[in-house]
Coordinates of C-alpha atoms in Angstrom, one line a residue:
M1 CA -11.2 -7.8 -22.2
K2 CA -13.1 -4.6 -21.6
A3 CA -11.5 -1.6 -23.1
F4 CA -10.1 1.1 -20.8
E5 CA -12.3 4.1 -20.3
F6 CA -11.2 7.3 -18.7
K7 CA -14.3 8.8 -17.1
P8 CA -13.7 11.5 -14.4
K9 CA -16.5 11.6 -11.8
L10 CA -16.8 15.4 -12.3
Y11 CA -18.3 15.0 -15.8
T12 CA -20.9 12.4 -14.8
A13 CA -21.8 14.4 -11.6
L14 CA -22.4 17.6 -13.6
K15 CA -25.1 15.9 -15.8
N16 CA -27.7 16.1 -13.1
Y17 CA -26.2 19.0 -11.1
S18 CA -28.5 21.4 -9.2
K19 CA -28.3 24.7 -7.3
E20 CA -28.8 22.8 -4.0
M21 CA -25.9 20.5 -4.8
F22 CA -23.7 23.4 -5.6
M23 CA -24.5 25.2 -2.3
A24 CA -23.7 22.0 -0.4
D25 CA -20.4 21.6 -2.3
L26 CA -19.6 25.3 -1.8
M27 CA -20.0 25.1 2.0
A28 CA -18.1 21.8 2.2
G29 CA -15.3 23.1 0.0
I30 CA -14.9 26.2 2.1
I31 CA -14.7 24.2 5.4
V32 CA -12.3 21.6 3.9
G33 CA -10.1 24.4 2.5
I34 CA -9.8 25.8 6.0
V35 CA -9.2 22.3 7.5
A36 CA -6.5 21.7 4.9
L37 CA -4.6 24.9 5.7
P38 CA -2.7 24.0 8.9
L39 CA -2.1 20.5 7.7
A40 CA -0.6 21.7 4.4
I41 CA 1.7 24.1 6.2
A42 CA 2.7 21.5 8.8
F43 CA 3.4 18.7 6.1
G44 CA 5.4 21.2 4.0
I45 CA 7.7 22.2 6.9
A46 CA 8.0 18.7 8.3
S47 CA 9.0 17.5 4.8
G48 CA 11.9 19.9 4.7
V49 CA 10.5 22.5 2.3
S50 CA 9.0 26.0 2.9
P51 CA 5.4 26.3 4.2
E52 CA 3.9 27.8 1.1
K53 CA 5.0 24.7 -0.9
G54 CA 2.7 22.6 1.2
I55 CA -0.2 24.9 0.3
V56 CA 0.8 25.1 -3.4
T57 CA 0.7 21.3 -3.4
A58 CA -2.8 21.3 -1.8
I59 CA -4.0 23.9 -4.3
I60 CA -2.7 22.4 -7.6
A61 CA -2.9 18.7 -6.7
G62 CA -6.3 19.1 -4.9
F63 CA -7.7 20.9 -8.0
I64 CA -6.4 18.2 -10.5
I65 CA -7.4 15.2 -8.4
S66 CA -11.0 16.6 -8.1
L67 CA -11.1 17.6 -11.8
L68 CA -9.9 14.3 -13.2
G69 CA -10.5 11.8 -10.3
G70 CA -12.6 8.7 -10.2
S71 CA -14.2 9.5 -6.8
K72 CA -17.0 11.9 -6.1
V73 CA -15.7 13.2 -2.8
Q74 CA -11.9 12.5 -2.7
I75 CA -9.8 15.4 -1.5
G76 CA -6.2 15.4 -2.6
G77 CA -3.1 17.1 -1.2
P78 CA 0.1 16.5 0.8
T79 CA -0.2 13.8 3.5
G80 CA 1.8 12.7 6.5
A81 CA 2.7 9.4 4.8
F82 CA 5.1 11.2 2.4
I83 CA 7.0 13.2 5.1
V84 CA 9.7 10.6 5.7
I85 CA 10.3 9.9 2.0
I86 CA 10.4 13.6 1.0
Y87 CA 12.8 14.5 3.9
G88 CA 15.1 11.7 2.9
I89 CA 15.2 12.7 -0.8
I90 CA 15.9 16.3 0.0
Q91 CA 18.7 15.3 2.4
Q92 CA 20.4 13.2 -0.3
Y93 CA 19.4 14.8 -3.7
G94 CA 18.1 18.3 -2.8
E95 CA 14.8 19.8 -4.0
A96 CA 15.8 19.1 -7.7
G97 CA 15.9 15.4 -6.9
L98 CA 12.5 15.6 -5.2
I99 CA 11.0 17.2 -8.3
V100 CA 12.4 14.4 -10.5
A101 CA 11.3 11.6 -8.2
T102 CA 7.8 13.1 -8.0
L103 CA 7.5 13.4 -11.8
M104 CA 8.6 9.8 -12.2
A105 CA 6.1 8.7 -9.6
G106 CA 3.4 10.6 -11.5
V107 CA 4.2 8.8 -14.7
I108 CA 4.1 5.4 -12.9
L109 CA 0.7 6.2 -11.4
V110 CA -0.7 7.1 -14.8
L111 CA 0.7 3.9 -16.3
L112 CA -0.9 1.9 -13.4
G113 CA -4.2 3.4 -14.3
V114 CA -3.9 3.0 -18.1
F115 CA -3.0 -0.6 -17.7
K116 CA -5.9 -1.1 -15.3
L117 CA -3.9 -2.1 -12.3
G118 CA -6.0 -0.2 -9.9
A119 CA -7.5 -3.4 -8.5
V120 CA -4.1 -5.1 -8.1
I121 CA -3.1 -2.5 -5.5
K122 CA -5.9 -3.7 -3.2
F123 CA -4.2 -7.1 -2.9
I124 CA -1.3 -5.8 -0.9
P125 CA -1.5 -7.7 2.4
Y126 CA -3.1 -5.8 5.3
P127 CA -0.2 -6.4 7.7
I128 CA 2.1 -4.6 5.3
I129 CA -0.2 -1.6 5.1
V130 CA -0.6 -1.4 8.9
G131 CA 3.1 -2.1 9.4
F132 CA 4.4 0.8 7.3
T133 CA 1.6 3.1 8.3
S134 CA 2.5 2.6 12.0
G135 CA 6.2 2.9 11.1
I136 CA 5.6 6.2 9.3
A137 CA 3.7 7.5 12.4
V138 CA 6.6 6.7 14.7
T139 CA 9.0 8.4 12.2
I140 CA 6.8 11.5 11.9
F141 CA 6.7 11.8 15.7
T142 CA 10.5 11.5 15.8
T143 CA 10.9 14.3 13.4
Q144 CA 8.8 16.6 15.6
V145 CA 10.6 15.9 18.9
A146 CA 13.1 18.8 18.3
D147 CA 10.3 21.4 17.8
V148 CA 8.2 20.0 20.7
F149 CA 11.1 20.6 23.1
G150 CA 12.7 23.5 21.2
L151 CA 16.1 21.7 21.1
Q152 CA 19.1 23.6 19.8
F153 CA 21.8 21.7 17.9
G154 CA 24.3 24.5 17.2
D155 CA 26.3 23.6 14.1
E156 CA 25.6 19.9 14.3
K157 CA 23.4 18.6 11.5
V158 CA 20.5 16.3 12.4
P159 CA 20.8 13.0 10.5
G160 CA 17.9 11.6 8.5
D161 CA 17.8 8.2 10.1
F162 CA 15.8 7.2 13.1
V163 CA 18.6 6.0 15.4
G164 CA 20.9 9.0 14.4
K165 CA 18.1 11.5 15.3
W166 CA 17.5 10.1 18.7
L167 CA 21.3 10.0 19.5
V168 CA 21.5 13.7 18.6
Y169 CA 18.4 14.5 20.6
F170 CA 19.8 12.8 23.7
R171 CA 23.1 14.7 23.4
H172 CA 21.4 18.1 23.2
F173 CA 18.5 17.5 25.6
D174 CA 20.0 20.0 28.0
T175 CA 18.9 22.7 25.6
V176 CA 15.2 22.2 26.1
N177 CA 13.0 25.3 25.7
W178 CA 10.2 24.8 28.1
W179 CA 8.1 27.6 26.6
N180 CA 8.1 25.7 23.3
T181 CA 7.1 22.5 25.1
L182 CA 4.3 24.3 26.8
V183 CA 3.0 25.6 23.4
S184 CA 3.1 22.0 22.0
I185 CA 1.3 20.6 25.0
V186 CA -1.4 23.3 24.9
S187 CA -1.9 22.7 21.2
I188 CA -2.3 19.0 21.6
A189 CA -4.8 19.5 24.4
I190 CA -6.9 21.9 22.3
I191 CA -6.9 19.5 19.4
A192 CA -7.9 16.6 21.7
M193 CA -10.7 18.5 23.4
T194 CA -12.2 20.2 20.4
P195 CA -14.4 17.2 19.2
R196 CA -16.3 17.5 22.5
F197 CA -17.5 21.0 21.6
S198 CA -17.4 21.1 17.8
K199 CA -17.6 18.4 15.1
K200 CA -17.4 20.9 12.2
I201 CA -14.4 23.1 13.0
P202 CA -11.1 21.1 13.2
G203 CA -9.1 21.2 16.4
S204 CA -5.9 21.8 14.5
L205 CA -7.3 25.1 13.2
I206 CA -8.6 26.2 16.6
A207 CA -5.2 25.3 18.2
I208 CA -3.3 27.3 15.6
V209 CA -5.5 30.4 15.9
V210 CA -5.6 30.4 19.7
V211 CA -2.0 29.5 20.4
T212 CA -0.6 31.8 17.7
L213 CA -2.6 34.7 19.2
A214 CA -1.4 33.8 22.7
V215 CA 2.2 33.6 21.6
W216 CA 2.0 37.0 19.8
L217 CA 0.5 38.6 22.9
M218 CA 3.3 37.1 25.1
K219 CA 6.0 38.3 22.6
T220 CA 4.5 41.8 22.3
Y221 CA 3.4 42.5 25.8
G222 CA 5.1 39.9 28.0
G223 CA 8.6 40.1 26.7
I224 CA 8.8 36.3 26.0
T225 CA 10.8 36.1 22.8
C226 CA 12.2 32.6 23.0
I227 CA 9.3 30.8 21.2
D228 CA 10.2 30.0 17.7
T229 CA 7.7 30.8 14.9
I230 CA 7.6 30.1 11.2
G231 CA 8.8 33.6 10.4
D232 CA 12.0 32.9 12.4
R233 CA 13.0 30.1 10.0
F234 CA 11.3 30.8 6.7
S235 CA 10.6 33.7 4.4
I236 CA 7.1 33.3 3.1
R237 CA 6.0 34.3 -0.4
A238 CA 2.3 34.9 -0.9
E239 CA 2.2 33.9 -4.6
L240 CA 2.0 30.9 -6.9
P241 CA 5.4 30.2 -8.3
D242 CA 6.2 30.0 -12.0
A243 CA 6.4 26.6 -13.6
A244 CA 9.9 25.3 -14.2
I245 CA 11.0 22.1 -15.9
P246 CA 13.9 20.5 -13.9
A247 CA 17.2 19.4 -15.5
L248 CA 16.9 15.7 -15.9
D249 CA 20.2 14.0 -15.1
W250 CA 20.2 10.3 -16.2
E251 CA 22.3 9.2 -13.3
A252 CA 19.9 10.9 -10.8
V253 CA 16.9 9.4 -12.6
K254 CA 18.4 5.8 -12.2
N255 CA 19.2 6.4 -8.5
L256 CA 15.8 8.0 -7.8
F257 CA 13.7 5.3 -9.6
P258 CA 13.2 3.0 -6.6
V259 CA 12.1 6.0 -4.5
A260 CA 9.7 7.1 -7.3
V261 CA 8.2 3.5 -7.2
T262 CA 7.8 3.9 -3.4
I263 CA 6.0 7.2 -3.8
A264 CA 3.8 5.8 -6.5
V265 CA 2.9 2.7 -4.6
L266 CA 2.2 4.6 -1.4
G267 CA 0.2 7.2 -3.2
A268 CA -1.9 4.6 -4.9
I269 CA -2.5 2.7 -1.7
E270 CA -3.5 5.7 0.3
S271 CA -5.7 7.3 -2.4
L272 CA -7.6 4.0 -3.2
L273 CA -8.0 3.2 0.5
S274 CA -9.4 6.7 1.0
A275 CA -11.7 6.4 -2.0
T276 CA -12.9 2.9 -0.7
V277 CA -13.7 4.3 2.7
A278 CA -15.6 7.2 1.1
D279 CA -17.6 4.8 -1.0
G280 CA -18.9 3.1 2.1
M281 CA -20.0 6.4 3.6
I282 CA -21.8 7.8 0.5
G283 CA -23.0 4.6 -1.1
D284 CA -21.1 5.1 -4.4
K285 CA -18.3 3.2 -6.2
H286 CA -15.2 4.9 -7.3
D287 CA -13.2 4.1 -10.5
S288 CA -9.8 3.0 -9.3
N289 CA -8.0 3.3 -12.6
T290 CA -9.4 6.8 -13.3
E291 CA -8.4 7.8 -9.8
L292 CA -4.8 6.5 -10.4
I293 CA -4.5 8.5 -13.6
A294 CA -5.7 11.7 -11.7
Q295 CA -3.2 11.1 -8.9
G296 CA -0.5 10.6 -11.6
A297 CA -1.4 13.8 -13.4
A298 CA -1.4 15.7 -10.1
N299 CA 2.1 14.4 -9.3
I300 CA 3.4 15.3 -12.8
I301 CA 2.1 18.9 -12.8
T302 CA 2.5 19.9 -9.1
P303 CA 6.3 19.5 -8.9
L304 CA 6.7 21.8 -11.9
F305 CA 5.5 24.5 -9.5
G306 CA 7.8 23.4 -6.7
G307 CA 5.1 21.2 -5.0
I308 CA 5.7 17.9 -3.2
P309 CA 4.1 14.5 -3.7
A310 CA 0.3 14.4 -3.2
T311 CA -2.4 11.7 -2.8
G312 CA -5.9 11.3 -1.6
A313 CA -6.1 12.4 2.0
I314 CA -8.4 10.4 4.2
A315 CA -8.9 13.0 6.9
R316 CA -9.8 15.8 4.5
T317 CA -12.0 13.4 2.4
M318 CA -14.0 12.5 5.6
A319 CA -14.3 16.2 6.5
N320 CA -15.7 16.8 3.0
I321 CA -18.3 14.0 3.4
N322 CA -19.2 15.1 7.0
N323 CA -19.8 18.7 5.8
G324 CA -22.1 17.7 3.0
G325 CA -19.8 17.4 -0.1
K326 CA -21.8 15.9 -3.0
S327 CA -19.4 16.0 -6.0
P328 CA -15.9 16.8 -7.1
V329 CA -16.9 20.5 -7.2
A330 CA -16.3 20.6 -3.4
G331 CA -12.7 19.6 -4.0
I332 CA -12.3 22.3 -6.6
V333 CA -13.8 24.9 -4.2
H334 CA -11.4 23.7 -1.5
A335 CA -8.4 24.4 -3.9
I336 CA -9.8 27.9 -4.7
V337 CA -10.2 28.7 -1.0
L338 CA -6.6 27.7 -0.3
L339 CA -5.4 29.8 -3.3
L340 CA -7.2 32.9 -1.8
I341 CA -5.6 32.2 1.6
L342 CA -2.2 31.9 0.0
L343 CA -2.6 35.2 -1.9
L344 CA -4.3 37.2 0.8
L345 CA -3.5 35.8 4.2
M346 CA -0.2 33.9 3.9
P347 CA 2.0 36.6 5.5
L348 CA 0.1 36.0 8.8
A349 CA 1.5 32.4 8.8
Q350 CA 4.8 33.8 9.9
Y351 CA 3.4 34.2 13.5
I352 CA 2.5 30.5 13.9
P353 CA 4.7 28.9 16.5
M354 CA 6.8 25.9 15.4
G355 CA 5.8 24.1 18.7
C356 CA 2.1 24.5 17.7
L357 CA 2.7 22.9 14.3
A358 CA 4.7 20.2 16.0
G359 CA 1.7 19.5 18.3
V360 CA -0.5 19.2 15.2
L361 CA 1.8 16.6 13.7
V362 CA 2.1 14.7 16.9
V363 CA -1.7 14.3 16.8
V364 CA -1.5 13.3 13.2
S365 CA 1.1 10.7 14.0
Y366 CA -1.0 9.4 16.9
N367 CA -4.0 9.0 14.6
M368 CA -2.0 7.5 11.9
S369 CA -0.3 4.9 14.2
G370 CA -3.5 2.9 14.5
W371 CA -2.0 1.3 17.6
R372 CA -5.2 -0.5 18.5
T373 CA -5.2 -2.2 15.0
F374 CA -1.5 -3.0 15.4
K375 CA -2.1 -4.6 18.8
A376 CA -5.0 -6.6 17.5
L377 CA -2.9 -7.9 14.5
L378 CA -0.3 -9.3 17.0
R379 CA -2.9 -12.0 17.9
N380 CA -3.1 -13.2 14.3
P381 CA -1.2 -16.1 12.8
K382 CA 2.6 -15.9 13.2
S383 CA 3.2 -15.4 9.5
D384 CA 1.1 -12.2 9.6
V385 CA 2.8 -11.0 12.8
T386 CA 6.2 -11.6 11.1
V387 CA 5.2 -9.5 8.1
L388 CA 3.7 -6.8 10.3
L389 CA 6.8 -6.4 12.6
I390 CA 9.4 -6.7 9.9
T391 CA 7.6 -4.0 7.8
F392 CA 7.2 -1.8 10.9
F393 CA 10.9 -2.0 12.0
L394 CA 12.3 -1.6 8.5
T395 CA 10.1 1.5 8.0
V396 CA 11.3 3.0 11.3
I397 CA 15.0 2.0 11.3
F398 CA 15.8 2.1 7.5
D399 CA 13.3 3.6 5.2
L400 CA 9.9 3.1 3.5
T401 CA 11.4 1.9 0.2
V402 CA 13.2 -1.0 1.9
A403 CA 10.2 -1.8 4.1
I404 CA 7.7 -2.1 1.2
E405 CA 10.1 -4.2 -0.9
M406 CA 11.0 -6.6 1.9
G407 CA 7.4 -6.7 3.2
L408 CA 6.1 -7.7 -0.2
V409 CA 8.8 -10.3 -0.7
I410 CA 8.2 -11.9 2.8
A411 CA 4.4 -11.8 2.3
C412 CA 4.7 -13.5 -1.1
V413 CA 7.0 -16.2 0.3
L414 CA 4.7 -16.8 3.3
F415 CA 1.7 -16.9 0.9
M416 CA 3.4 -19.5 -1.3
R417 CA 4.2 -21.6 1.8
R418 CA 0.6 -21.5 2.8
V419 CA -0.5 -22.7 -0.7
M420 CA 2.1 -25.4 -0.5
E421 CA 0.6 -26.6 2.8
T422 CA -2.8 -26.8 1.3
T423 CA -1.6 -29.0 -1.5
E424 CA -1.6 -32.7 -0.4
I425 CA -0.1 -35.7 -2.2
S426 CA -1.3 -39.1 -1.1
V427 CA -0.6 -42.7 -2.3
I428 CA -3.2 -45.4 -2.6
K429 CA -1.9 -49.0 -3.1
D430 CA -4.8 -51.5 -2.4
E431 CA -8.3 -50.3 -3.2
I432 CA -10.4 -47.1 -3.7
D433 CA -13.6 -46.7 -1.8
P434 CA -16.2 -44.9 -4.1
S435 CA -18.2 -43.8 -1.0
K436 CA -15.3 -41.5 -0.1
E437 CA -15.0 -40.0 -3.5
S438 CA -18.0 -37.7 -3.2
D439 CA -20.5 -36.2 -0.7
I440 CA -23.2 -38.7 -1.9
A441 CA -23.3 -42.2 -0.5
T442 CA -22.9 -44.9 -3.1
S443 CA -23.3 -48.7 -3.2
E444 CA -20.6 -49.2 -5.9
E445 CA -18.0 -51.9 -5.2
H446 CA -14.5 -50.9 -4.2
L447 CA -12.1 -50.3 -7.0
I448 CA -9.2 -52.8 -6.6
I449 CA -5.8 -51.5 -7.6
P450 CA -3.9 -54.3 -9.4
Q451 CA -0.6 -55.5 -8.1
G452 CA 2.2 -53.6 -9.8
V453 CA 0.2 -50.3 -9.9
E454 CA 0.5 -47.3 -7.6
V455 CA -2.1 -44.5 -7.5
Y456 CA -1.0 -41.0 -6.4
E457 CA -3.5 -38.3 -5.8
I458 CA -2.7 -34.6 -5.9
N459 CA -5.1 -32.3 -4.0
G460 CA -4.4 -28.7 -4.8
P461 CA -2.5 -26.5 -7.3
Y462 CA 0.6 -28.1 -8.9
F463 CA 3.1 -25.2 -9.0
F464 CA 6.8 -24.6 -8.4
G465 CA 6.3 -24.6 -4.6
I466 CA 5.3 -28.3 -4.5
A467 CA 7.0 -29.6 -7.6
T468 CA 9.7 -31.5 -5.6
K469 CA 7.2 -32.8 -3.0
F470 CA 6.0 -35.4 -5.5
E471 CA 9.6 -36.6 -6.2
E472 CA 10.3 -36.8 -2.4
M473 CA 7.2 -38.9 -1.8
M474 CA 8.1 -41.4 -4.6
A475 CA 11.7 -41.6 -3.3
Q476 CA 10.4 -42.5 0.2
M477 CA 8.2 -45.3 -1.3
G478 CA 11.3 -46.9 -2.6
D479 CA 9.5 -49.6 -4.8
R480 CA 9.2 -49.6 -8.5
P481 CA 5.7 -50.4 -9.8
K482 CA 5.1 -51.1 -13.5
V483 CA 2.4 -48.4 -13.7
R484 CA 2.0 -45.1 -11.8
V485 CA -1.5 -43.5 -12.0
I486 CA -1.5 -39.8 -11.1
R487 CA -5.0 -38.5 -10.2
M488 CA -5.2 -34.8 -11.0
R489 CA -9.0 -34.3 -10.6
K490 CA -8.4 -31.8 -7.8
V491 CA -5.6 -29.9 -9.4
P492 CA -7.1 -26.4 -10.4
F493 CA -3.9 -25.2 -12.2
I494 CA -0.4 -26.2 -13.1
D495 CA 2.6 -23.9 -13.9
S496 CA 5.7 -24.3 -16.0
T497 CA 7.7 -25.7 -13.1
G498 CA 5.0 -28.3 -12.5
I499 CA 5.0 -29.2 -16.2
H500 CA 8.8 -29.5 -16.1
N501 CA 8.6 -31.7 -13.0
L502 CA 6.0 -34.0 -14.7
E503 CA 8.2 -34.2 -17.8
N504 CA 11.2 -35.2 -15.7
L505 CA 9.1 -37.7 -13.9
C506 CA 7.9 -39.3 -17.2
R507 CA 11.5 -39.5 -18.6
M508 CA 12.9 -41.0 -15.3
S509 CA 10.0 -43.5 -15.3
Q510 CA 10.6 -44.5 -18.9
K511 CA 14.2 -45.2 -18.1
E512 CA 13.0 -47.5 -15.2
K513 CA 10.4 -49.1 -17.5
I514 CA 7.5 -47.5 -15.5
T515 CA 4.5 -46.1 -17.4
I516 CA 2.8 -42.9 -16.2
V517 CA -1.0 -42.6 -16.6
L518 CA -2.8 -39.4 -15.8
S519 CA -6.4 -39.5 -14.5
G520 CA -9.2 -36.8 -14.2
V521 CA -7.2 -33.9 -15.7
N522 CA -9.6 -30.9 -15.8
E523 CA -10.1 -28.8 -19.0
K524 CA -7.9 -25.9 -17.9
V525 CA -4.9 -28.1 -16.9
H526 CA -5.5 -30.2 -20.0
K527 CA -5.1 -27.2 -22.3
V528 CA -1.9 -26.2 -20.6
L529 CA -0.3 -29.6 -20.8
E530 CA -1.4 -30.0 -24.5
K531 CA 0.0 -26.6 -25.4
S532 CA 3.3 -27.4 -23.8
G533 CA 3.8 -30.6 -25.9
F534 CA 3.6 -32.8 -22.8
Y535 CA 1.2 -35.3 -24.4
E536 CA 3.8 -36.1 -27.1
L537 CA 6.0 -37.4 -24.4
L538 CA 3.3 -39.3 -22.4
G539 CA 1.0 -40.4 -25.3
E540 CA -2.7 -39.4 -25.4
E541 CA -3.8 -43.0 -24.7
N542 CA -2.3 -42.5 -21.2
I543 CA -4.5 -39.5 -20.4
C544 CA -7.8 -40.8 -18.9
P545 CA -11.0 -38.9 -18.0
N546 CA -11.5 -40.7 -14.7
I547 CA -10.0 -43.3 -12.3
N548 CA -12.1 -46.2 -13.7
V549 CA -10.7 -45.7 -17.2
A550 CA -7.2 -45.1 -15.8
L551 CA -7.2 -48.5 -13.9
E552 CA -8.4 -50.3 -17.0
R553 CA -5.6 -48.7 -18.9
A554 CA -3.1 -49.8 -16.2
K555 CA -4.4 -53.4 -16.4
K556 CA -3.7 -53.5 -20.1
L557 CA -0.2 -52.2 -19.6
L558 CA 0.5 -54.9 -17.1

């Protein structure tokens, strides 16, 4: 096996680095930093933390992911996928619990990379990815309904679950603030129309600048003071916080471990999907294991400064590529730009209307929903549709941890069922036609099966899913031949349950005075059977290389 090598793309990219590449990375980094600003603030607030923590995450995680990552153009930071998980953790365990869960997720990601499991993540079924991504989108939209309509809940606490939220919304819908709603609608309209006029400047940034200025003018000169802003809810600190190691409580660690696994799996999926999409656009190939280690390092260090979980962000990575980013230097520049904004301009964020940020997140949820893909998958086989819908509804109604666990279990069960269906077991009692044995026509005579001999053929893998299928078929036959020939030429592998099943079959047959003869066992299966001690039970003379030899052996046994 090839030894693991940790090779960040930054170090290979700098070997042939030029002034022209630096200028391209500098411009791309500045633009991506500006693009990341409103999203970092919005993701931070929607997750239940202060706005500067979203930016701190984008700065520290973005820097580490670009410094150590396995992709040339990946941009890391907070993403919408984590909003639901973070909000739930804070509701139940507080910010201290979030720090512990993020640290554990970081360690899990590093271990995934060290043990070279980056490729395994790619085998998660597509319906599961679409199901929980669409589910997250619906949940993000649900979290923003209150700010879109400016609802007031008095002393009533808004629950974390989907159904509970909507029940509270309906009870308090008479408190709608139509000014807030107007701000949200205008923000969404600006974001939707911006691509028609500008491909470089993001609509979310234009919406925040234009709407914030308009709301400030209305408050200052129009006397309209009922529009909530960030400053009405949060006190903003324009500084990087000091690092602090959280108190690790063993009970909390045990309770938070499943959530940490969810954060790690989701972060791995999103970052590797983003890197794969980026590869297709720049003609490069990322190192998935190095990327996972970088993601892990970012999620270990960032929470020490009060940050939230981070991963590769597809939208910002695409913005980096579209604006000419050539190497991880662009990602480092993006982090520096955000740091300067935090230190110099962050106090201005207090004027941003909450309805505007809600509008930004509504657009994010719409883009994340992938409703066209979701709709197209509904035309796929029923098993895929089942996995898609179960994952989607579990994500929306319960939480992402349950959705991913159940989705994977269901997908595995359905996969095993499909493999079972591909494995066929047939019985031949009279003669074997050689012309049907290969693609080449032959003039050989038919092989006559002697009386008292049954030939069974297994076509497909012999594993626990079909182990009992063989027994059921023999029970249906009802007769007791003197010799059973089992053709295994089309069995690519056999597992421990299959071996156990064959051993039981041999013992039962011996009691009934029936001899088992195996025919055409391939080298791989042969080694597995030999290693398990199966041949001691059956006898090596009853292991035949092909059906001709097996039938000759059967005649002798008769």
